[in-house]
Short mmCIF file of C-alpha atoms in Angstrom, two decimals:
data_model
loop_
_atom_site.label_atom_id
_atom_site.label_comp_id
_atom_site.label_asym_id
_atom_site.label_seq_id
_atom_site.Cartn_x
_atom_site.Cartn_y
_atom_site.Cartn_z
CA UNK B 1036 -22.93 -2.85 65.67
CA UNK B 1037 -22.92 -0.32 68.55
CA UNK B 1038 -23.59 -1.62 72.02
CA UNK B 1039 -27.14 -1.21 73.27
CA UNK B 1040 -27.73 1.67 75.64
CA UNK B 1041 -29.30 1.03 79.04
CA UNK B 1042 -33.07 0.87 78.81
CA UNK B 1043 -33.94 2.54 82.13
CA UNK B 1044 -34.66 6.28 81.78
CA UNK B 1045 -31.99 8.69 82.93
CA UNK B 1046 -33.35 11.61 85.01
CA UNK B 1047 -31.58 14.22 82.84
CA UNK B 1048 -29.99 13.93 79.41
CA UNK B 1049 -27.80 16.82 78.24
CA UNK B 1050 -27.16 17.17 74.50
CA UNK B 1051 -23.92 19.05 73.85
CA UNK B 1052 -20.67 19.03 75.83
CA UNK B 1053 -19.44 22.61 75.52
CA UNK B 1054 -19.03 24.84 78.59
CA UNK B 1055 -22.80 25.22 79.04
CA UNK B 1056 -23.55 21.49 78.97
CA UNK B 1057 -20.57 20.63 81.15
CA UNK B 1058 -21.45 23.27 83.75
CA UNK B 1059 -24.99 21.92 83.95
CA UNK B 1060 -23.79 18.32 84.13
CA UNK B 1061 -21.39 19.13 86.98
CA UNK B 1062 -24.09 20.98 88.90
CA UNK B 1063 -26.56 18.13 88.54
CA UNK B 1064 -24.03 15.40 89.30
CA UNK B 1065 -22.87 17.04 92.53
CA UNK B 1066 -26.52 17.09 93.61
CA UNK B 1067 -26.66 13.30 93.08
CA UNK B 1068 -29.04 13.63 90.13
CA UNK B 1069 -28.58 10.96 87.47
CA UNK B 1070 -27.26 12.66 84.33
CA UNK B 1071 -25.87 11.67 80.96
CA UNK B 1072 -24.20 14.05 78.54
CA UNK B 1073 -23.78 13.25 74.85
CA UNK B 1074 -22.07 14.98 71.95
CA UNK B 1075 -22.16 14.25 68.24
CA UNK B 1076 -18.44 14.95 67.79
CA UNK B 1077 -16.15 11.93 67.52
CA UNK B 1078 -13.52 13.67 69.65
CA UNK B 1079 -13.12 16.66 71.93
CA UNK B 1080 -12.42 19.92 70.05
CA UNK B 1081 -9.15 21.79 70.58
CA UNK B 1082 -10.28 25.20 69.41
CA UNK B 1083 -9.45 28.22 71.54
CA UNK B 1084 -12.62 30.14 70.52
CA UNK B 1085 -14.05 31.88 73.62
CA UNK B 1086 -11.47 33.93 75.52
CA UNK B 1087 -12.49 32.77 78.99
CA UNK B 1088 -14.81 33.24 81.99
CA UNK B 1089 -15.77 36.70 83.20
CA UNK B 1090 -15.91 37.53 86.95
CA UNK B 1091 -19.43 36.16 87.43
CA UNK B 1092 -18.59 32.92 85.64
CA UNK B 1093 -15.50 32.56 87.84
CA UNK B 1094 -17.84 32.75 90.84
CA UNK B 1095 -19.93 29.97 89.31
CA UNK B 1096 -16.83 27.88 88.63
CA UNK B 1097 -15.66 28.45 92.20
CA UNK B 1098 -18.98 27.13 93.50
CA UNK B 1099 -18.46 24.04 91.34
CA UNK B 1100 -14.97 23.58 92.78
CA UNK B 1101 -12.85 24.30 89.70
CA UNK B 1102 -11.96 28.01 89.84
CA UNK B 1103 -8.47 27.29 91.20
CA UNK B 1104 -7.77 24.99 88.26
CA UNK B 1105 -9.01 27.61 85.80
CA UNK B 1106 -6.87 30.31 87.40
CA UNK B 1107 -3.81 28.05 87.27
CA UNK B 1108 -4.32 27.06 83.63
CA UNK B 1109 -5.10 30.53 82.33
CA UNK B 1110 -3.65 34.01 82.61
CA UNK B 1111 -4.83 37.46 83.55
CA UNK B 1112 -6.27 39.54 80.69
CA UNK B 1113 -3.41 40.82 78.57
CA UNK B 1114 -2.58 44.42 77.70
CA UNK B 1115 -3.57 45.25 74.14
CA UNK B 1116 -1.12 46.76 71.67
CA UNK B 1117 -2.75 48.57 68.76
CA UNK B 1118 -0.96 49.15 65.44
CA UNK B 1119 -1.58 51.31 62.38
CA UNK B 1120 0.26 50.65 59.13
CA UNK B 1121 2.39 48.12 61.02
CA UNK B 1122 3.55 50.65 63.62
CA UNK B 1123 2.55 50.49 67.34
CA UNK B 1124 0.43 53.52 68.14
CA UNK B 1125 -1.18 52.78 71.51
CA UNK B 1126 -1.29 50.32 74.40
CA UNK B 1127 -4.31 49.71 76.58
CA UNK B 1128 -4.79 47.53 79.65
CA UNK B 1129 -8.47 47.53 80.68
CA UNK B 1130 -7.70 45.30 83.67
CA UNK B 1131 -4.78 47.33 85.03
CA UNK B 1132 -6.79 49.36 87.53
CA UNK B 1133 -9.13 46.57 88.59
CA UNK B 1134 -8.73 45.06 92.05
CA UNK B 1135 -10.74 42.48 94.00
CA UNK B 1136 -13.16 43.94 96.52
CA UNK B 1137 -14.61 42.35 99.66
CA UNK B 1138 -17.90 41.70 97.87
CA UNK B 1139 -16.41 40.60 94.50
CA UNK B 1140 -13.29 38.38 94.75
CA UNK B 1141 -12.58 38.29 91.01
CA UNK B 1142 -11.56 41.70 89.66
CA UNK B 1143 -11.51 40.56 86.06
CA UNK B 1144 -11.97 37.51 83.91
CA UNK B 1145 -9.41 34.85 83.07
CA UNK B 1146 -7.83 34.26 79.69
CA UNK B 1147 -8.01 30.54 78.93
CA UNK B 1148 -8.58 28.55 75.76
CA UNK B 1149 -12.06 27.08 75.56
CA UNK B 1150 -10.71 23.56 75.11
CA UNK B 1151 -8.72 23.95 78.35
CA UNK B 1152 -11.79 25.09 80.27
CA UNK B 1153 -13.81 22.20 78.86
CA UNK B 1154 -11.07 19.77 79.86
CA UNK B 1155 -11.16 21.07 83.45
CA UNK B 1156 -14.94 20.73 83.58
CA UNK B 1157 -14.78 17.19 82.14
CA UNK B 1158 -12.26 16.25 84.81
CA UNK B 1159 -14.57 17.63 87.48
CA UNK B 1160 -17.52 15.75 86.01
CA UNK B 1161 -15.51 12.53 86.00
CA UNK B 1162 -14.97 12.97 89.75
CA UNK B 1163 -18.72 12.39 90.06
CA UNK B 1164 -18.51 9.30 87.88
CA UNK B 1165 -19.96 10.89 84.72
CA UNK B 1166 -18.21 11.04 81.36
CA UNK B 1167 -19.15 12.63 78.05
CA UNK B 1168 -20.44 10.11 75.51
CA UNK B 1169 -18.97 11.04 72.11
CA UNK B 1170 -20.26 10.12 68.66
CA UNK B 1171 -23.88 10.30 69.82
CA UNK B 1172 -25.82 12.55 67.45
CA UNK B 1173 -29.42 13.38 68.36
CA UNK B 1174 -31.70 13.19 65.31
CA UNK B 1175 -35.16 12.67 66.81
CA UNK B 1176 -37.14 13.78 69.82
CA UNK B 1177 -40.49 12.54 71.12
CA UNK B 1178 -42.26 13.10 74.43
CA UNK B 1179 -44.93 10.81 75.82
CA UNK B 1180 -46.02 9.57 79.25
CA UNK B 1181 -43.65 11.82 81.20
CA UNK B 1182 -40.72 10.53 79.17
CA UNK B 1183 -38.58 12.02 76.39
CA UNK B 1184 -37.03 9.66 73.87
CA UNK B 1185 -34.02 10.95 71.96
CA UNK B 1186 -33.24 9.03 68.78
CA UNK B 1187 -29.59 8.84 67.76
CA UNK B 1188 -28.13 8.78 64.26
CA UNK B 1189 -26.77 5.24 64.72
CA UNK B 1190 -30.23 3.82 65.43
CA UNK B 1191 -30.05 3.77 69.21
CA UNK B 1192 -32.22 5.83 71.52
CA UNK B 1193 -32.07 7.24 75.03
CA UNK B 1194 -35.05 7.69 77.36
CA UNK B 1195 -34.91 10.58 79.82
CA UNK B 1196 -37.23 12.35 82.21
CA UNK B 1197 -35.81 15.69 81.07
CA UNK B 1198 -33.62 16.75 78.15
CA UNK B 1199 -31.56 19.94 77.88
CA UNK B 1200 -30.28 21.13 74.51
CA UNK B 1201 -26.85 22.72 75.01
CA UNK B 1202 -25.83 21.93 71.44
CA UNK B 1203 -24.88 25.34 70.13
CA UNK B 1204 -26.15 27.90 67.65
CA UNK B 1205 -27.13 25.23 65.13
CA UNK B 1206 -28.92 23.23 67.84
CA UNK B 1207 -30.59 20.08 66.58
CA UNK B 1208 -32.66 19.97 69.77
CA UNK B 1209 -34.05 23.44 69.11
CA UNK B 1210 -34.88 22.55 65.53
CA UNK B 1211 -36.57 19.30 66.56
CA UNK B 1212 -38.72 21.29 69.00
CA UNK B 1213 -39.67 23.71 66.24
CA UNK B 1214 -38.69 26.71 68.37
CA UNK B 1215 -38.04 29.79 66.18
CA UNK B 1216 -34.60 31.42 66.30
CA UNK B 1217 -35.54 34.93 65.33
CA UNK B 1218 -33.12 37.75 64.64
CA UNK B 1219 -30.71 38.89 61.99
CA UNK B 1220 -27.38 38.05 60.40
CA UNK B 1221 -24.94 40.71 59.23
CA UNK B 1222 -22.97 38.94 56.46
CA UNK B 1223 -20.84 42.02 55.86
CA UNK B 1224 -19.59 41.83 59.46
CA UNK B 1225 -17.47 38.71 59.28
CA UNK B 1226 -14.10 37.41 60.40
CA UNK B 1227 -11.89 34.46 59.62
CA UNK B 1228 -10.55 32.71 62.70
CA UNK B 1229 -8.31 29.87 63.72
CA UNK B 1230 -5.51 28.60 65.93
CA UNK B 1231 -2.07 29.36 64.50
CA UNK B 1232 1.59 29.10 65.39
CA UNK B 1233 3.53 32.37 65.26
CA UNK B 1234 7.18 33.00 66.08
CA UNK B 1235 8.77 36.27 67.13
CA UNK B 1236 5.84 38.10 68.77
CA UNK B 1237 5.75 39.23 72.39
CA UNK B 1238 3.41 36.78 74.16
CA UNK B 1239 2.70 39.21 76.99
CA UNK B 1240 0.50 41.29 74.65
CA UNK B 1241 -2.68 40.92 72.63
CA UNK B 1242 -1.63 42.38 69.27
CA UNK B 1243 -4.20 44.22 67.17
CA UNK B 1244 -3.42 45.64 63.72
CA UNK B 1245 -6.26 47.87 62.50
CA UNK B 1246 -5.84 49.45 59.07
CA UNK B 1247 -8.30 51.22 56.85
CA UNK B 1248 -8.56 48.20 54.58
CA UNK B 1249 -8.69 45.40 57.15
CA UNK B 1250 -7.40 44.02 60.44
CA UNK B 1251 -5.51 41.17 62.07
CA UNK B 1252 -5.68 40.30 65.78
CA UNK B 1253 -3.43 37.79 67.52
CA UNK B 1254 -4.00 36.72 71.13
CA UNK B 1255 -1.55 34.24 72.71
CA UNK B 1256 -3.11 31.01 73.95
CA UNK B 1257 -2.09 30.34 77.58
CA UNK B 1258 -0.28 27.09 78.20
CA UNK B 1259 1.20 26.87 74.69
CA UNK B 1260 4.68 27.77 73.46
CA UNK B 1261 3.76 29.49 70.21
CA UNK B 1262 -0.02 29.08 69.95
CA UNK B 1263 -2.11 32.10 69.03
CA UNK B 1264 -5.79 32.76 68.37
CA UNK B 1265 -6.00 34.45 64.96
CA UNK B 1266 -8.86 36.75 63.95
CA UNK B 1267 -8.93 38.90 60.83
CA UNK B 1268 -11.16 40.60 58.33
CA UNK B 1269 -11.39 38.16 55.41
CA UNK B 1270 -9.67 38.60 52.09
CA UNK B 1271 -11.98 39.38 49.19
CA UNK B 1272 -11.93 37.90 45.71
CA UNK B 1273 -12.36 39.84 42.47
CA UNK B 1274 -16.13 39.79 42.92
CA UNK B 1275 -15.90 41.10 46.48
CA UNK B 1276 -16.84 37.79 48.11
CA UNK B 1277 -14.93 36.72 51.24
CA UNK B 1278 -12.15 34.19 50.65
CA UNK B 1279 -12.52 31.04 52.79
CA UNK B 1280 -9.98 30.73 55.62
CA UNK B 1281 -6.77 28.84 54.87
CA UNK B 1282 -3.13 28.84 55.92
CA UNK B 1283 -2.18 30.66 52.70
CA UNK B 1284 -4.85 33.31 53.20
CA UNK B 1285 -3.87 33.78 56.85
CA UNK B 1286 -0.24 34.26 55.82
CA UNK B 1287 -1.16 36.89 53.27
CA UNK B 1288 -3.31 38.76 55.78
CA UNK B 1289 -0.59 38.47 58.42
CA UNK B 1290 2.11 39.87 56.12
CA UNK B 1291 -0.13 42.65 54.81
CA UNK B 1292 -1.13 44.08 58.16
CA UNK B 1293 1.84 43.26 60.41
CA UNK B 1294 4.56 43.97 57.79
CA UNK B 1295 6.31 40.85 59.11
CA UNK B 1296 7.46 37.87 56.99
CA UNK B 1297 4.53 35.62 56.10
CA UNK B 1298 6.43 32.46 57.02
CA UNK B 1299 6.44 33.42 60.69
CA UNK B 1300 2.86 32.18 60.77
CA UNK B 1301 2.57 28.41 60.53
CA UNK B 1302 0.26 25.56 61.38
CA UNK B 1303 -3.17 27.15 61.00
CA UNK B 1304 -5.84 24.74 62.27
CA UNK B 1305 -9.51 24.73 63.30
CA UNK B 1306 -10.30 27.39 60.72
CA UNK B 1307 -13.72 29.01 60.64
CA UNK B 1308 -15.62 32.03 59.37
CA UNK B 1309 -17.54 34.05 61.94
CA UNK B 1310 -20.50 36.21 60.97
CA UNK B 1311 -22.31 38.48 63.40
CA UNK B 1312 -25.64 36.90 64.31
CA UNK B 1313 -28.14 38.36 66.74
CA UNK B 1314 -30.79 35.73 67.39
CA UNK B 1315 -32.71 34.27 70.30
CA UNK B 1316 -35.57 31.93 71.03
CA UNK B 1317 -38.97 33.06 72.32
CA UNK B 1318 -39.08 30.30 74.94
CA UNK B 1319 -36.60 28.17 76.84
CA UNK B 1320 -38.85 25.23 77.61
CA UNK B 1321 -41.19 22.96 75.69
CA UNK B 1322 -42.61 20.35 78.06
CA UNK B 1323 -39.74 18.30 79.43
CA UNK B 1324 -37.17 19.72 77.02
CA UNK B 1325 -35.18 22.88 77.77
CA UNK B 1326 -32.61 24.99 75.91
CA UNK B 1327 -29.48 26.70 77.22
CA UNK B 1328 -26.48 28.63 75.94
CA UNK B 1329 -26.00 29.25 72.23
CA UNK B 1330 -28.92 26.93 71.50
CA UNK B 1331 -31.11 29.71 72.96
CA UNK B 1332 -29.24 32.90 72.03
CA UNK B 1333 -26.36 34.12 69.87
CA UNK B 1334 -24.95 37.60 69.52
CA UNK B 1335 -21.86 39.61 68.72
CA UNK B 1336 -18.64 38.45 70.36
CA UNK B 1337 -17.97 42.04 71.52
CA UNK B 1338 -17.69 41.95 75.30
CA UNK B 1339 -17.10 38.20 75.47
CA UNK B 1340 -20.55 37.32 76.81
CA UNK B 1341 -21.38 34.28 74.68
CA UNK B 1342 -19.84 31.42 76.64
CA UNK B 1343 -20.39 33.31 79.89
CA UNK B 1344 -24.11 33.73 79.33
CA UNK B 1345 -24.35 29.98 78.65
CA UNK B 1346 -22.48 29.10 81.85
CA UNK B 1347 -24.82 31.35 83.80
CA UNK B 1348 -27.88 29.83 82.07
CA UNK B 1349 -26.70 26.45 83.32
CA UNK B 1350 -26.14 27.68 86.88
CA UNK B 1351 -29.64 29.15 87.00
CA UNK B 1352 -31.17 25.95 85.67
CA UNK B 1353 -29.10 23.43 87.62
CA UNK B 1354 -30.62 23.71 91.09
CA UNK B 1355 -34.15 23.97 89.74
CA UNK B 1356 -33.86 20.96 87.44
CA UNK B 1357 -32.14 18.95 90.17
CA UNK B 1358 -34.99 19.53 92.62
CA UNK B 1359 -37.69 18.82 90.07
CA UNK B 1360 -35.95 15.70 88.73
CA UNK B 1361 -35.52 14.40 92.29
CA UNK B 1362 -39.17 15.02 93.08
CA UNK B 1363 -38.42 17.60 95.77
CA UNK B 1364 -39.99 20.55 93.95
CA UNK B 1365 -43.05 21.21 91.83
CA UNK B 1366 -42.27 21.04 88.06
CA UNK B 1367 -43.55 24.61 87.80
CA UNK B 1368 -40.24 25.67 89.32
CA UNK B 1369 -38.75 25.08 85.85
CA UNK B 1370 -40.94 27.88 84.47
CA UNK B 1371 -38.81 30.35 86.42
CA UNK B 1372 -35.76 29.38 84.33
CA UNK B 1373 -37.31 30.95 81.23
CA UNK B 1374 -38.85 33.74 83.30
CA UNK B 1375 -35.43 34.76 84.57
CA UNK B 1376 -33.05 33.97 81.73
CA UNK B 1377 -35.05 35.01 78.66
CA UNK B 1378 -34.90 38.73 79.62
CA UNK B 1379 -31.17 38.32 80.31
CA UNK B 1380 -30.68 36.96 76.78
CA UNK B 1381 -32.51 39.97 75.31
CA UNK B 1382 -30.41 42.32 77.44
CA UNK B 1383 -27.23 40.54 76.33
CA UNK B 1384 -28.11 40.99 72.67
CA UNK B 1385 -28.56 44.72 73.30
CA UNK B 1386 -25.32 45.09 75.28
CA UNK B 1387 -23.19 43.21 72.77
CA UNK B 1388 -24.69 45.08 69.82
CA UNK B 1389 -23.88 48.36 71.56
CA UNK B 1390 -20.32 47.23 72.32
CA UNK B 1391 -19.85 46.13 68.71
CA UNK B 1392 -21.00 49.50 67.39
CA UNK B 1393 -18.64 51.29 69.77
CA UNK B 1394 -15.71 49.05 68.80
CA UNK B 1395 -16.27 49.41 65.04
CA UNK B 1396 -16.32 53.17 65.51
CA UNK B 1397 -13.17 53.11 67.68
CA UNK B 1398 -11.02 51.10 65.28
CA UNK B 1399 -11.57 53.62 62.51
CA UNK B 1400 -9.20 55.89 64.43
CA UNK B 1401 -5.51 55.08 65.04
CA UNK B 1402 -5.19 53.71 68.57
CA UNK B 1403 -8.68 52.28 68.76
CA UNK B 1404 -9.03 48.61 69.65
CA UNK B 1405 -10.92 45.84 71.36
CA UNK B 1406 -10.62 47.50 74.76
CA UNK B 1407 -13.66 49.54 73.71
CA UNK B 1408 -15.77 46.36 74.00
CA UNK B 1409 -15.02 46.10 77.74
CA UNK B 1410 -17.48 47.71 80.15
CA UNK B 1411 -19.00 47.18 83.55
CA UNK B 1412 -21.85 45.30 81.88
CA UNK B 1413 -19.48 42.63 80.59
CA UNK B 1414 -18.44 41.44 84.07
CA UNK B 1415 -21.78 39.70 84.63
CA UNK B 1416 -21.83 40.90 88.24
CA UNK B 1417 -24.82 43.17 87.76
CA UNK B 1418 -27.16 40.54 86.35
CA UNK B 1419 -30.07 39.75 88.64
CA UNK B 1420 -33.75 38.80 88.58
CA UNK B 1421 -35.70 41.40 90.55
CA UNK B 1422 -38.75 40.81 88.29
CA UNK B 1423 -38.85 37.08 89.03
CA UNK B 1424 -41.70 35.32 90.77
CA UNK B 1425 -38.91 33.79 92.92
CA UNK B 1426 -38.00 37.25 94.23
CA UNK B 1427 -39.46 37.33 97.72
CA UNK B 1428 -40.18 40.30 99.99
CA UNK B 1429 -37.84 42.82 101.56
CA UNK B 1430 -34.91 45.01 100.58
CA UNK B 1431 -32.01 47.00 102.00
CA UNK B 1432 -30.38 50.17 100.67
CA UNK B 1433 -27.98 47.94 98.67
CA UNK B 1434 -29.89 44.77 97.86
CA UNK B 1435 -33.17 43.54 96.43
CA UNK B 1436 -34.41 39.97 96.17
CA UNK B 1437 -33.21 38.64 92.83
CA UNK B 1438 -29.84 40.41 93.05
CA UNK B 1439 -26.55 38.53 93.03
CA UNK B 1440 -25.62 37.79 96.66
CA UNK B 1441 -22.34 39.56 97.52
CA UNK B 1442 -19.28 37.93 99.02
CA UNK B 1443 -17.54 39.18 102.19
CA UNK B 1444 -14.60 38.01 104.34
CA UNK B 1445 -15.52 36.92 107.87
CA UNK B 1446 -14.00 34.57 110.42
CA UNK B 1447 -15.23 31.62 112.45
CA UNK B 1448 -16.38 32.60 115.91
CA UNK B 1449 -15.13 29.28 117.24
CA UNK B 1450 -11.73 28.88 115.58
CA UNK B 1451 -10.87 32.32 114.27
CA UNK B 1452 -10.23 30.81 110.84
CA UNK B 1453 -11.13 32.99 107.85
CA UNK B 1454 -14.28 32.10 105.96
CA UNK B 1455 -15.86 33.98 103.09
CA UNK B 1456 -19.59 34.12 102.53
CA UNK B 1457 -18.98 32.44 99.17
CA UNK B 1458 -17.51 29.50 101.11
CA UNK B 1459 -20.76 29.33 103.03
CA UNK B 1460 -22.85 29.48 99.86
CA UNK B 1461 -20.87 26.84 97.92
CA UNK B 1462 -22.86 23.68 97.35
CA UNK B 1463 -26.38 22.61 96.48
CA UNK B 1464 -28.20 24.16 99.45
CA UNK B 1465 -30.10 27.33 100.25
CA UNK B 1466 -28.17 29.54 102.68
CA UNK B 1467 -29.85 31.53 105.46
CA UNK B 1468 -27.80 34.42 106.84
CA UNK B 1469 -28.85 35.94 110.14
CA UNK B 1470 -27.38 39.35 110.93
CA UNK B 1471 -27.39 40.05 114.68
CA UNK B 1472 -28.15 38.03 117.82
CA UNK B 1473 -31.90 38.38 117.41
CA UNK B 1474 -31.73 35.92 114.49
CA UNK B 1475 -30.36 32.95 116.45
CA UNK B 1476 -33.68 31.23 117.08
CA UNK B 1477 -34.86 31.59 113.47
CA UNK B 1478 -31.54 30.23 112.16
CA UNK B 1479 -31.60 27.24 114.48
CA UNK B 1480 -35.24 26.39 113.78
CA UNK B 1481 -34.89 26.71 110.00
CA UNK B 1482 -31.81 24.52 109.76
CA UNK B 1483 -33.36 21.91 112.06
CA UNK B 1484 -36.57 21.83 110.03
CA UNK B 1485 -35.07 21.68 106.55
CA UNK B 1486 -31.92 19.67 107.19
CA UNK B 1487 -29.36 19.64 104.36
CA UNK B 1488 -31.61 21.69 102.09
CA UNK B 1489 -30.74 24.83 104.09
CA UNK B 1490 -27.48 25.81 105.74
CA UNK B 1491 -27.75 28.62 108.30
CA UNK B 1492 -25.03 31.05 109.33
CA UNK B 1493 -25.21 33.71 112.01
CA UNK B 1494 -23.24 36.89 111.32
CA UNK B 1495 -22.33 38.52 114.62
CA UNK B 1496 -25.17 36.49 116.11
CA UNK B 1497 -23.29 35.16 119.15
CA UNK B 1498 -22.95 31.51 120.22
CA UNK B 1499 -25.88 29.14 119.94
CA UNK B 1500 -26.54 25.63 118.66
CA UNK B 1501 -25.63 23.11 121.35
CA UNK B 1502 -24.27 25.88 123.54
CA UNK B 1503 -20.65 24.73 123.32
CA UNK B 1504 -19.71 26.55 120.14
CA UNK B 1505 -17.72 23.51 119.06
CA UNK B 1506 -17.10 23.47 115.32
CA UNK B 1507 -19.49 26.39 114.85
CA UNK B 1508 -18.64 28.57 111.90
CA UNK B 1509 -16.56 25.94 110.16
CA UNK B 1510 -17.50 25.77 106.50
CA UNK B 1511 -19.26 22.51 105.79
CA UNK B 1512 -19.30 21.28 109.39
CA UNK B 1513 -22.58 19.84 110.63
CA UNK B 1514 -23.62 21.33 113.97
CA UNK B 1515 -26.68 21.23 116.22
CA UNK B 1516 -27.50 24.79 115.18
CA UNK B 1517 -26.43 27.58 112.92
CA UNK B 1518 -22.79 28.40 112.20
CA UNK B 1519 -21.35 31.52 113.81
CA UNK B 1520 -19.39 34.10 111.79
CA UNK B 1521 -17.75 37.29 112.96
CA UNK B 1522 -17.82 40.30 110.65
CA UNK B 1523 -14.85 42.13 112.21
CA UNK B 1524 -14.35 44.68 109.44
CA UNK B 1525 -18.04 45.13 108.71
CA UNK B 1526 -17.66 43.97 105.10
CA UNK B 1527 -20.66 41.64 105.26
CA UNK B 1528 -22.95 44.26 106.75
CA UNK B 1529 -21.75 46.82 104.22
CA UNK B 1530 -22.27 44.49 101.26
CA UNK B 1531 -25.77 43.62 102.43
CA UNK B 1532 -26.74 47.20 103.30
CA UNK B 1533 -27.09 46.44 107.00
CA UNK B 1534 -24.71 48.91 108.60
CA UNK B 1535 -26.01 50.86 111.63
CA UNK B 1536 -28.67 52.09 112.15
CA UNK B 1537 -30.02 49.11 110.19
CA UNK B 1538 -32.09 46.59 112.21
CA UNK B 1539 -30.00 44.27 114.37
CA UNK B 1540 -32.02 41.20 113.45
CA UNK B 1541 -32.26 40.62 109.69
CA UNK B 1542 -32.61 37.33 107.80
CA UNK B 1543 -31.33 37.01 104.23
CA UNK B 1544 -32.16 33.82 102.34
CA UNK B 1545 -29.78 32.98 99.47
CA UNK B 1546 -30.82 30.70 96.61
CA UNK B 1547 -28.61 27.77 95.57
CA UNK B 1548 -27.44 29.82 92.56
CA UNK B 1549 -26.29 32.55 94.94
CA UNK B 1550 -28.99 35.13 94.29
CA UNK B 1551 -30.96 36.76 97.08
CA UNK B 1552 -34.31 35.06 97.64
CA UNK B 1553 -35.74 37.33 100.35
CA UNK B 1554 -34.88 39.74 103.14
CA UNK B 1555 -36.96 39.67 106.34
CA UNK B 1556 -36.85 40.77 109.98
CA UNK B 1557 -35.92 38.08 112.48
CA UNK B 1558 -39.37 38.56 113.96
CA UNK B 1559 -40.91 37.15 110.76
CA UNK B 1560 -39.33 33.67 110.36
CA UNK B 1561 -42.56 32.44 108.77
CA UNK B 1562 -41.57 34.47 105.68
CA UNK B 1563 -38.57 32.19 105.22
CA UNK B 1564 -40.64 29.07 105.86
CA UNK B 1565 -43.28 30.09 103.34
CA UNK B 1566 -40.65 30.73 100.67
CA UNK B 1567 -38.86 27.43 101.21
CA UNK B 1568 -42.16 25.56 101.16
CA UNK B 1569 -43.01 27.18 97.83
CA UNK B 1570 -39.57 26.65 96.30
CA UNK B 1571 -39.33 23.03 97.45
CA UNK B 1572 -41.70 20.28 98.35
CA UNK B 1573 -40.17 19.95 101.78
CA UNK B 1574 -43.09 19.96 104.24
CA UNK B 1575 -43.41 23.07 106.32
CA UNK B 1576 -42.22 22.58 109.90
CA UNK B 1577 -44.97 22.13 112.48
#
């Protein structure tokens, strides 16, 4: 008989331990919010599936403290070699011309197997004392008296203040809520997929054989000797129905399109059939239960936005749910999760459908390939929430409230050490940037009033705080006042649209998920106070 689960309610229960659930769990755990994460699987999957985080997701992972591990475990995007009738006809490298910029440190995504990314996130979660509970299948859901009870298949149950369904396209949580998953399936647009072993292919390339009667794509899996992610148009039987994936079928497809010996492909595992689905929910929240990732939206894999959209769902939700669960914000703050992310899901469906159409058209011609699916939209860097009720007043020629807050290299006024704005943002706090010396008083007063909920940084604001400048500008150091940064090259002012003749005293409040909350003159510090009072339950300073 399974051991009894603790009877006291957990503040947040996450159902599903893929990248979305793990990102959310890490974000909550680092904010000291009690969290449990369960998964119905008896073991952790080893499928490669998603190709890796895009630039915006890398920024999220950096904030969570794992980007360096992801970069080390993965590889840069690979050049693509396209074949016709078994003969190479074109190479393409969509990432070749991309370079980091002062406001965007990740020029392109990272190629990493999904199981490797999940392993890194689980390790990070374990550093906060939280581990995924396997073999726990949710089969029932009831809400009463500010409590959600999740019934498990083995007869146990878990009580939680809030539940988040991150359990994939076939989400049990979504079905238990009765939330529709409207959209369409294109059964004729299908692929067979799996992890295979292949000998004799150049592992520095993503190989793509596109013929008039089918296709095979092989992408090397980083960190393996001979592991490849196999995708192909399925074989068809005499009646025209797709043949289920198998090692034998994969070998036949491999030999047909590559013109290489079939026995070079071995060890096909984690086989699946993928069909293009374009579906999404009409709401992300029902009472104390929320949905994220594939549980809320699915779409074409063109552009690689599936896992990335889920990671970014979780990052949007994490700070809001943490504050509400801790009692430091009104529960209505959770309404802004749906308000902001539901339109992004609809936009993602449109973008991926467009990229799929373009790719299917491209591969009809010799030399066409998956590089057609890559566009500026697929980086995630342009996604913002200017329509949100959380978008406060103000703007500059380059930024609006709701936009992603740009990065920029600066240095500490006290030590001269380099510090990026993203270093300043990292963590569970709001960040208040003050551009120019006229902001010093507002920075000092805001940080003093709100304590650890807000971290203030002066950009070219001169020395202040306790007057000594000691430790000022050091990332993470607690001081008597704001931290002092020097924008020698003007990258911060450029990124924020505050180059001369812009006002010398401008306040920019950054949300914990690194989107701009508001932009205000230093002469209007009450604008910042009013926003923080609305976004949190922290009493307004007197």
